[in-house]
CSV table of C-alpha atoms in Angstrom, one decimal:
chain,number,residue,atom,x,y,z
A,119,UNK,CA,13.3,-2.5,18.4
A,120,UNK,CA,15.1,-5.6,16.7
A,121,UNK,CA,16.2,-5.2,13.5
A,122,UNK,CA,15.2,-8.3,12.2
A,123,UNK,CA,11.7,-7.9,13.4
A,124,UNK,CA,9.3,-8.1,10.5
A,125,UNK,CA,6.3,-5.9,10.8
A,126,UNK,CA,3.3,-5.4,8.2
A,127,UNK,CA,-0.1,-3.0,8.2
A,128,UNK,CA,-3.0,-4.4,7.4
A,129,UNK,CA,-5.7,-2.5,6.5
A,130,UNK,CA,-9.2,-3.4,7.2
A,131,UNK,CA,-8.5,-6.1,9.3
A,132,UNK,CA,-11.3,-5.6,12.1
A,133,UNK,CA,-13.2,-8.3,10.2
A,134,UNK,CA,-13.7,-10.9,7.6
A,135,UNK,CA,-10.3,-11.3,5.3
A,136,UNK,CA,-8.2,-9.1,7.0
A,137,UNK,CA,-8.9,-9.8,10.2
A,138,UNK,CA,-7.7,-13.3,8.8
A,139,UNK,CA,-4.4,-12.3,7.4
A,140,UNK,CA,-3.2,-9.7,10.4
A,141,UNK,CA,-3.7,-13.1,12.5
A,142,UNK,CA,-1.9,-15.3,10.1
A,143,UNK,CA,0.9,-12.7,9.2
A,144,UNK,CA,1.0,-12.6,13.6
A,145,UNK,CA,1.6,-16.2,13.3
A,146,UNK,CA,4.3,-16.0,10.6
A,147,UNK,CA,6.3,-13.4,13.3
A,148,UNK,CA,5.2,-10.1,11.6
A,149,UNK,CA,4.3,-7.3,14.3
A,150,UNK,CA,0.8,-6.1,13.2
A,151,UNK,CA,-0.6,-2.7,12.9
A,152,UNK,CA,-4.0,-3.9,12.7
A,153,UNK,CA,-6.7,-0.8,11.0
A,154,UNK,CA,-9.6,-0.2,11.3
A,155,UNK,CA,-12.0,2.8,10.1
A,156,UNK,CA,-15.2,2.4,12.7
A,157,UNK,CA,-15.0,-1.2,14.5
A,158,UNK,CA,-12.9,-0.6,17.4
A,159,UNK,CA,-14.1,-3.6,19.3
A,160,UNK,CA,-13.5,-5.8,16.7
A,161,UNK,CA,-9.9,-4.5,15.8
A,162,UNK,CA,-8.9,-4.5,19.2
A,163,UNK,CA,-10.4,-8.6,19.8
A,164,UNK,CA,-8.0,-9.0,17.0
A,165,UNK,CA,-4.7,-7.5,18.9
A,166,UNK,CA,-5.8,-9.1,21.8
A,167,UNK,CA,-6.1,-12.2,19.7
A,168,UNK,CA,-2.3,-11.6,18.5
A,169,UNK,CA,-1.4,-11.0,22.0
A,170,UNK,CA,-2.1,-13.9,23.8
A,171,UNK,CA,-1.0,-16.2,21.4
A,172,UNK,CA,2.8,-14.4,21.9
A,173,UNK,CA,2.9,-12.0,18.7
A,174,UNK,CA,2.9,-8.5,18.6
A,175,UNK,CA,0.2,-5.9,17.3
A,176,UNK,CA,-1.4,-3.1,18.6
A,177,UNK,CA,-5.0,-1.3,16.5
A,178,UNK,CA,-4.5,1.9,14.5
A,179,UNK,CA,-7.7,3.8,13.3
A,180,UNK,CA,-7.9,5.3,10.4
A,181,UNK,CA,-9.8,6.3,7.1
A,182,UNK,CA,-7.6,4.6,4.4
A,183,UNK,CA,-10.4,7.2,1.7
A,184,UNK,CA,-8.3,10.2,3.9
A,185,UNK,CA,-4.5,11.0,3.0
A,186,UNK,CA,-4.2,13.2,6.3
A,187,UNK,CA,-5.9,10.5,8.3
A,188,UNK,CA,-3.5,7.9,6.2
A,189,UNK,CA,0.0,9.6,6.5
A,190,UNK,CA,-0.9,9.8,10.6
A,191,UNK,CA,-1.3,6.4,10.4
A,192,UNK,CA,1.8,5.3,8.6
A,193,UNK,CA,3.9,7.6,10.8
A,194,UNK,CA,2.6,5.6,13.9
A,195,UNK,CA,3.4,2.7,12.7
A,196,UNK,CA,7.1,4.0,11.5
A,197,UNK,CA,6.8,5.7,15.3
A,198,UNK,CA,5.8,2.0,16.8
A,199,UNK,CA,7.9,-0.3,14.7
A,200,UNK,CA,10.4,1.5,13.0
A,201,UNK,CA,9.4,0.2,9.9
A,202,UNK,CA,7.0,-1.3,7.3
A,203,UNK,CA,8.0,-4.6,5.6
A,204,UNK,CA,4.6,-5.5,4.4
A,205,UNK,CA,1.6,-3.2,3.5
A,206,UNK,CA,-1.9,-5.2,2.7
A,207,UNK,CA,-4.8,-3.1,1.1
A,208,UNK,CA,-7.4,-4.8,2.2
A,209,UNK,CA,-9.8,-2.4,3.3
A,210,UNK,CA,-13.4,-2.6,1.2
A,211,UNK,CA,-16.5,-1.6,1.5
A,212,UNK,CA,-19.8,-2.6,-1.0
A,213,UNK,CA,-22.7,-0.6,-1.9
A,214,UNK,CA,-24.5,-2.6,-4.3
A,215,UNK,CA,-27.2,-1.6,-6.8
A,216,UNK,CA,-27.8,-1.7,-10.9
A,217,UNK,CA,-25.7,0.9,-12.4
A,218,UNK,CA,-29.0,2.9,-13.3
A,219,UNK,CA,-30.3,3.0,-10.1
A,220,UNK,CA,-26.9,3.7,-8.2
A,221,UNK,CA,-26.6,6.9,-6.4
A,222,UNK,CA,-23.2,8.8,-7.1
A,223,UNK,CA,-22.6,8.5,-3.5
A,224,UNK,CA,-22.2,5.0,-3.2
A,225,UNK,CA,-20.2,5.3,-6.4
A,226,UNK,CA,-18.1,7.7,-4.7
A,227,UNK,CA,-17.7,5.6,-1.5
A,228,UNK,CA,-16.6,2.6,-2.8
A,229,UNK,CA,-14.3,3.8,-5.6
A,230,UNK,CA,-12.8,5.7,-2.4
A,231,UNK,CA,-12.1,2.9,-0.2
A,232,UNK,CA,-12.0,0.4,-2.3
A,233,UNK,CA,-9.1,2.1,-4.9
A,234,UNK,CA,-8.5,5.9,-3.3
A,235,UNK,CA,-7.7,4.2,-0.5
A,236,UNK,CA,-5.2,2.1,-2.1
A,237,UNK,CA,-3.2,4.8,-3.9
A,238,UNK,CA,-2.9,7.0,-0.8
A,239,UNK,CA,-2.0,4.0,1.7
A,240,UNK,CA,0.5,3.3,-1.1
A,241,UNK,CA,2.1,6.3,-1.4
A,242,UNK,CA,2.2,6.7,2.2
A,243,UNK,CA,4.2,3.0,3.0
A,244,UNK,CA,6.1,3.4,0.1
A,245,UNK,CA,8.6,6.3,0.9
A,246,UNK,CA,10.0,4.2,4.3
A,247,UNK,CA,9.7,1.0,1.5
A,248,UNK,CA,12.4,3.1,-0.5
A,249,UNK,CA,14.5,3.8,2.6
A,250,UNK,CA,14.7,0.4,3.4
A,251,UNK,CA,15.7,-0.9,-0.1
A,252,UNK,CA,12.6,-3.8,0.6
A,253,UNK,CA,9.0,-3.7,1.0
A,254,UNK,CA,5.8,-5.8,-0.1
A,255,UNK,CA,2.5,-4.1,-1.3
A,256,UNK,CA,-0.5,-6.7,-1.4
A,257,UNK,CA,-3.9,-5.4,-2.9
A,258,UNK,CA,-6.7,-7.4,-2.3
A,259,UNK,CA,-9.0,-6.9,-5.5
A,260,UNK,CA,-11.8,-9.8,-6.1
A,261,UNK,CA,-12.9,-11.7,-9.4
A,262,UNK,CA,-15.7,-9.6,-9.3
A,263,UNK,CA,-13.2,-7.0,-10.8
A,264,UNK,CA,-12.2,-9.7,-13.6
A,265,UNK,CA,-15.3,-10.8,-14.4
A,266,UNK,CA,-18.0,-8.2,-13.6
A,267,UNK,CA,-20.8,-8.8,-11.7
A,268,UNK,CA,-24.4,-7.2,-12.1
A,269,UNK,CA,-25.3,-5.0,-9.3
A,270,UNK,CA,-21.9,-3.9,-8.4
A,271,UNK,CA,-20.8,-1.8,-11.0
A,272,UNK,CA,-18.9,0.2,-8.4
A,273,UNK,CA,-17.3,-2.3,-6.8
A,274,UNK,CA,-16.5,-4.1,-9.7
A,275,UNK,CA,-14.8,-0.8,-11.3
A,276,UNK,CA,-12.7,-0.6,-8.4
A,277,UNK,CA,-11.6,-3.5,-8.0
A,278,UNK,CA,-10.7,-3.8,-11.7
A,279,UNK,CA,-8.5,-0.3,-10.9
A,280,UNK,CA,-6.7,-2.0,-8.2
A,281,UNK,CA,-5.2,-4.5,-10.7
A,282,UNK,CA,-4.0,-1.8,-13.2
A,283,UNK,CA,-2.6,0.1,-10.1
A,284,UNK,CA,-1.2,-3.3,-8.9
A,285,UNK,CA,0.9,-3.6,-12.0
A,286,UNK,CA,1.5,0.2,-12.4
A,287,UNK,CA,3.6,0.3,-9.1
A,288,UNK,CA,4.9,-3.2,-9.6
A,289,UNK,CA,7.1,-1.4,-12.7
A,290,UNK,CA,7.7,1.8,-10.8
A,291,UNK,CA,9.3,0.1,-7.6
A,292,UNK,CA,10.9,-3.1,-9.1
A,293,UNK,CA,14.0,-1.3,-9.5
A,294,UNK,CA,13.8,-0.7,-5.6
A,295,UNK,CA,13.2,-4.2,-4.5
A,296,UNK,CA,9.8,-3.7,-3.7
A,297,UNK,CA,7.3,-6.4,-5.3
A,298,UNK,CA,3.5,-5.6,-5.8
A,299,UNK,CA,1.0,-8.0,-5.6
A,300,UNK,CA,-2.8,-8.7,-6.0
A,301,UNK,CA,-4.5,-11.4,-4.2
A,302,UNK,CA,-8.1,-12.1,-6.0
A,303,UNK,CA,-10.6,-13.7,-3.5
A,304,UNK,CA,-14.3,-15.6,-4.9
A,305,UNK,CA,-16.7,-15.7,-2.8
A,306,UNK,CA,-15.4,-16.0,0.5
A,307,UNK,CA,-17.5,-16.5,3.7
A,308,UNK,CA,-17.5,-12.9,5.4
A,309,UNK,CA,-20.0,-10.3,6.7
A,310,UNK,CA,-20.0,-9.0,3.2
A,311,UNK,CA,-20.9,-12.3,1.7
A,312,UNK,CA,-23.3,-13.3,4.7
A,313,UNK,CA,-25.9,-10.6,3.7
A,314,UNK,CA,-26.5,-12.5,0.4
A,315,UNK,CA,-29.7,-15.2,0.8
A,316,UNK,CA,-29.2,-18.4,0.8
A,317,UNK,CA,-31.0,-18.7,-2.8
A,318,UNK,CA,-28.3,-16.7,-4.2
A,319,UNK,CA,-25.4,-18.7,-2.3
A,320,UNK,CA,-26.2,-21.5,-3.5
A,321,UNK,CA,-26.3,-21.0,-7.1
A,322,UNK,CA,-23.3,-18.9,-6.7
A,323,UNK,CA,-21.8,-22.1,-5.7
A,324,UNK,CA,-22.9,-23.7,-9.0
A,325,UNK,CA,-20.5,-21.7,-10.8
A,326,UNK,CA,-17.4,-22.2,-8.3
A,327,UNK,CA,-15.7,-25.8,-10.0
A,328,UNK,CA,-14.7,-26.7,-6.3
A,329,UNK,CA,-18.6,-26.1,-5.1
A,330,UNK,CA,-18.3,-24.0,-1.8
A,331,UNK,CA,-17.5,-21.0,-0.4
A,332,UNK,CA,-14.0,-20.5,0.8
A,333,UNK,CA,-12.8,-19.4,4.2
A,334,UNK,CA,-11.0,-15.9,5.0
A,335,UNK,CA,-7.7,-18.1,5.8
A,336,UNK,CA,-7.8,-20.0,2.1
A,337,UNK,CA,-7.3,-16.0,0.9
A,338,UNK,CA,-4.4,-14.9,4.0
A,339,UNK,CA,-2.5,-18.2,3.3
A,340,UNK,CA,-2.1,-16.9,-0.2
A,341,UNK,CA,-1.3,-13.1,1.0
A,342,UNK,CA,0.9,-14.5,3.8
A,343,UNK,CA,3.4,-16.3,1.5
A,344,UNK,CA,3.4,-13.0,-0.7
A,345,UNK,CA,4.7,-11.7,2.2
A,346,UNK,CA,7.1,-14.2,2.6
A,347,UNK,CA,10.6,-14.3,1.5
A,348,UNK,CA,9.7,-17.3,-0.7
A,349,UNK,CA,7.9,-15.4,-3.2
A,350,UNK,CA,10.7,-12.6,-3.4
A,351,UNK,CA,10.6,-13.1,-7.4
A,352,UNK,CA,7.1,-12.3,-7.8
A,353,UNK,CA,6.0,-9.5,-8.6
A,354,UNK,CA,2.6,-7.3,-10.6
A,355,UNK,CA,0.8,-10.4,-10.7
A,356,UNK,CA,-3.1,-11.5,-9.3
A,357,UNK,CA,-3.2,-14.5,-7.7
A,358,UNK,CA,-7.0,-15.9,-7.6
A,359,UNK,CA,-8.4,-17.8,-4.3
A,360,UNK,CA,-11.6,-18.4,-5.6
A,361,UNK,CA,-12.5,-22.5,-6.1
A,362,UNK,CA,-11.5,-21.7,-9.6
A,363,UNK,CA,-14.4,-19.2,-10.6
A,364,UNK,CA,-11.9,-17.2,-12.7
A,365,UNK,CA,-9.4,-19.3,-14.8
A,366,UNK,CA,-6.9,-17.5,-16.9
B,167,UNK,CA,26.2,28.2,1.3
B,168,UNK,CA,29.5,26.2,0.2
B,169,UNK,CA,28.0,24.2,3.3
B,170,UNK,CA,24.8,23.5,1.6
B,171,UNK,CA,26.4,22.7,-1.4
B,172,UNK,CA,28.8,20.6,-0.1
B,173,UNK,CA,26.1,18.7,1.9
B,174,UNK,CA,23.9,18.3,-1.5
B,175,UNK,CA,26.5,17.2,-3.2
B,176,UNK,CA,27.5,14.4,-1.1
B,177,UNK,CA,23.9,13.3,-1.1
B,178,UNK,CA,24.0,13.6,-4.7
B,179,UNK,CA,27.2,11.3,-5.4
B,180,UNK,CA,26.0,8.6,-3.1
B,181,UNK,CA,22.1,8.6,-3.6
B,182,UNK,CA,22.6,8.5,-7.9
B,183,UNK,CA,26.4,6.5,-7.6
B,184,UNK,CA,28.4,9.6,-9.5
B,185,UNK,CA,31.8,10.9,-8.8
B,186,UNK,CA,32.0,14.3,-7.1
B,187,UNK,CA,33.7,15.8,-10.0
B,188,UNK,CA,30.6,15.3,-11.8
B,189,UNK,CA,28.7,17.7,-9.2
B,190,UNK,CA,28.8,21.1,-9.5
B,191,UNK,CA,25.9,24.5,-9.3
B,192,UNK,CA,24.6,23.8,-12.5
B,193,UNK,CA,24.8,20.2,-13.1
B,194,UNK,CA,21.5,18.8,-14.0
B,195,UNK,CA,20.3,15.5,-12.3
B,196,UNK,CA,19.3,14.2,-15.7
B,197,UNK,CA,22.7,14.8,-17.3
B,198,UNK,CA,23.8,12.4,-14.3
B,199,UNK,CA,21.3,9.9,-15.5
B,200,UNK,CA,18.7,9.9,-12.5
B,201,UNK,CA,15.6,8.9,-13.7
B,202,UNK,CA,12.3,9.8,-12.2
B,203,UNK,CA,12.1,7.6,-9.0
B,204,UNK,CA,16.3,8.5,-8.5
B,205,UNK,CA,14.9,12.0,-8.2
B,206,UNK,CA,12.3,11.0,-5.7
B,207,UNK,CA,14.7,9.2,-3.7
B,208,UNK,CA,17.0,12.5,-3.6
B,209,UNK,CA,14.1,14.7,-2.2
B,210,UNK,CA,13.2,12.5,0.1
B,211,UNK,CA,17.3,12.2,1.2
B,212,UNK,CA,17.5,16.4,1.1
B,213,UNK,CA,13.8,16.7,3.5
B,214,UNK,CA,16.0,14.2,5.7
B,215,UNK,CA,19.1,16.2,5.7
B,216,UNK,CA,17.7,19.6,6.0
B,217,UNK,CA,15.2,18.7,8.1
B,218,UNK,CA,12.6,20.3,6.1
B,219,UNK,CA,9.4,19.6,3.7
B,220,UNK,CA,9.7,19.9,0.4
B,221,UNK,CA,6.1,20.0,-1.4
B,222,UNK,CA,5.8,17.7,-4.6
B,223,UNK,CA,4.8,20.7,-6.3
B,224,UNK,CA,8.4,22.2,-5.8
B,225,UNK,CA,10.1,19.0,-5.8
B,226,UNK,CA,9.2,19.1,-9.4
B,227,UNK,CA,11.3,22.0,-9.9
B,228,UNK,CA,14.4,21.0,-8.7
B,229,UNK,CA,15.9,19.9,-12.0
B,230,UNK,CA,19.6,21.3,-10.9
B,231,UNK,CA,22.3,21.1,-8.0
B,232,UNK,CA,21.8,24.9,-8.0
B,233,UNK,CA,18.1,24.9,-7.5
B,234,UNK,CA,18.4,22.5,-5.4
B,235,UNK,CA,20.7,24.4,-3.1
B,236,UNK,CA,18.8,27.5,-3.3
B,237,UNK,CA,15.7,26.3,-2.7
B,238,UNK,CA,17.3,24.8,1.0
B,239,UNK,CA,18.6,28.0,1.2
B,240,UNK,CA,15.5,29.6,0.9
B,241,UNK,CA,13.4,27.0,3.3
B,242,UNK,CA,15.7,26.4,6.4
């Protein structure tokens, strides 16, 4: 294995947004280690994606909500690449309903994907991280966690956790050259965003200033030059890909 | 156990950048200025060198050279 061979795990990357960065990191020269929890097809059409067009990536499974499930995963990739330049935390789920009619099952599932899931994937990619003096985290939390969003009071709480934890481990591994990053997507056409109707899609896109949807690649640009040694100085912040929904 | 020491105390001096006069049984890893993440960084040098596990719950523990050696001593 070259030394110089970047390589990055993406979580959640089956479908939608990460499926979107693990091809775009591909393209960048990163070797992938594409997860997945339950759409093995789908991860693997990705690899195979990566494949053919010359990179290098192969599909890990794996319940990022699971730290035994999670430190087997990181220690394939460390077994398949040698190491982990990049780690994206991308891997969400939704379970909508009004707070008063949520069941404490959804809460628990999504604030165990959506931010569980983060601390223990962290945790996991950060001790080779240390090792190798270098690393990149990249959460992807979503304006919904800025700016609330009726109906998903679970996911809105978690994502709004994933920024604190986001700048939280930004201070604790500065020191160690590794940078920490959120990436905040809007409403971004995916699987998650197709089960809206089309009622509510279009008035959604009455409150984005740039009027549409975006695409899972407007968001994997963004995470992609995170990754990149261009944005080496950068560090605890949320970036927002959202048509300008959420202005600071 | 000079053995274990002496291999502790080389990971000491070059993990937290201290001379090895400074390293001794009872030094503490604070008095040598290693803050929190330092001390991570050191268990996760020792698990390498010996080959072994160490637990965060014991990890937090070892606050000395001495403990540190024992506690390899005591897990091998």
């Amino acid at each position: 294995m070259g030394v110089d061979l970047r390589t990055a795990l993406v979580t959640g990357a089956s479908r939608g947004i990460g499926r979107a960065i693990a091809l775009q990191l591909a393209a960048d020269g990163f070797a992938v280690a594409v997860n997945y929890a339950g759409s093995e097809a789908k991860a693997n059409e990705v690899v195979e994606e990566i494949i053919s067009a010359g990179g290098k990536a192969f599909a890990i499974q794996g319940d990022v909500s699971r730290s035994d499930q999670v430190d087997e995963m990181v220690q394939k990739v460390l077994a398949e690449f040698g190491r982990i330049d990049v780690l994206v935390n991308n891997a969400g789920i939704t379970r909508d309903n009004l707070l008063m009619r949520l069941k404490e099952e959804d809460w628990d599932a999504v604030l165990d994907t959506n931010l569980k899931g983060l601390f223990l994937c962290s945790k996991s990619a950060i001790k080779p991280m240390i090792k190798q003096r270098s690393g990149r985290i990249i959460n992807i939390t979503s304006v919904v966690g800025q700016m609330g969003n009726a109906g998903q009071g679970n996911y809105a709480a978690a994502k709004a956790g994933v920024i604190g934890l986001t700048k939280t481990l930004a201070k604790e591994l500065g020191s160690r050259n590794i940078t920490v990053n959120a990436v905040a997507p809007g409403y971004i056409q995916t699987d998650m965003t197709d089960k809206l109707s089309d009622e509510v899609r279009e008035s959604l896109a009455k409150t984005i200033p740039l009027g549409r949807l975006g695409q899972p690649e407007d968001v994997a640009k963004v995470v992609a030059f995170l990754a990149s040694e261009s944005a080496k100085y950068i560090t605890g912040q949320t970036i927002n890909v959202d048509g300008g929904m959420v202005m600071a | 156990m000079s053995s274990i020491f002496e291999k502790v105390k080389a990971i000491v001096v070059e993990q937290l950048g201290v001379d090895e006069e400074e390293v001794n049984m009872e030094t503490s890893f604070e008095d040598l200025n290693a803050d929190s993440l330092d001390i991570v960084e050191l268990v996760m040098a020792l698990e390498e060198e010996f080959d072994i596990e160490i637990p965060d719950e014991d990890a937090e523990k070892i606050k000395t050279v001495g403990a540190a050696v024992d506690y390899i001593k005591e897990n091998q």
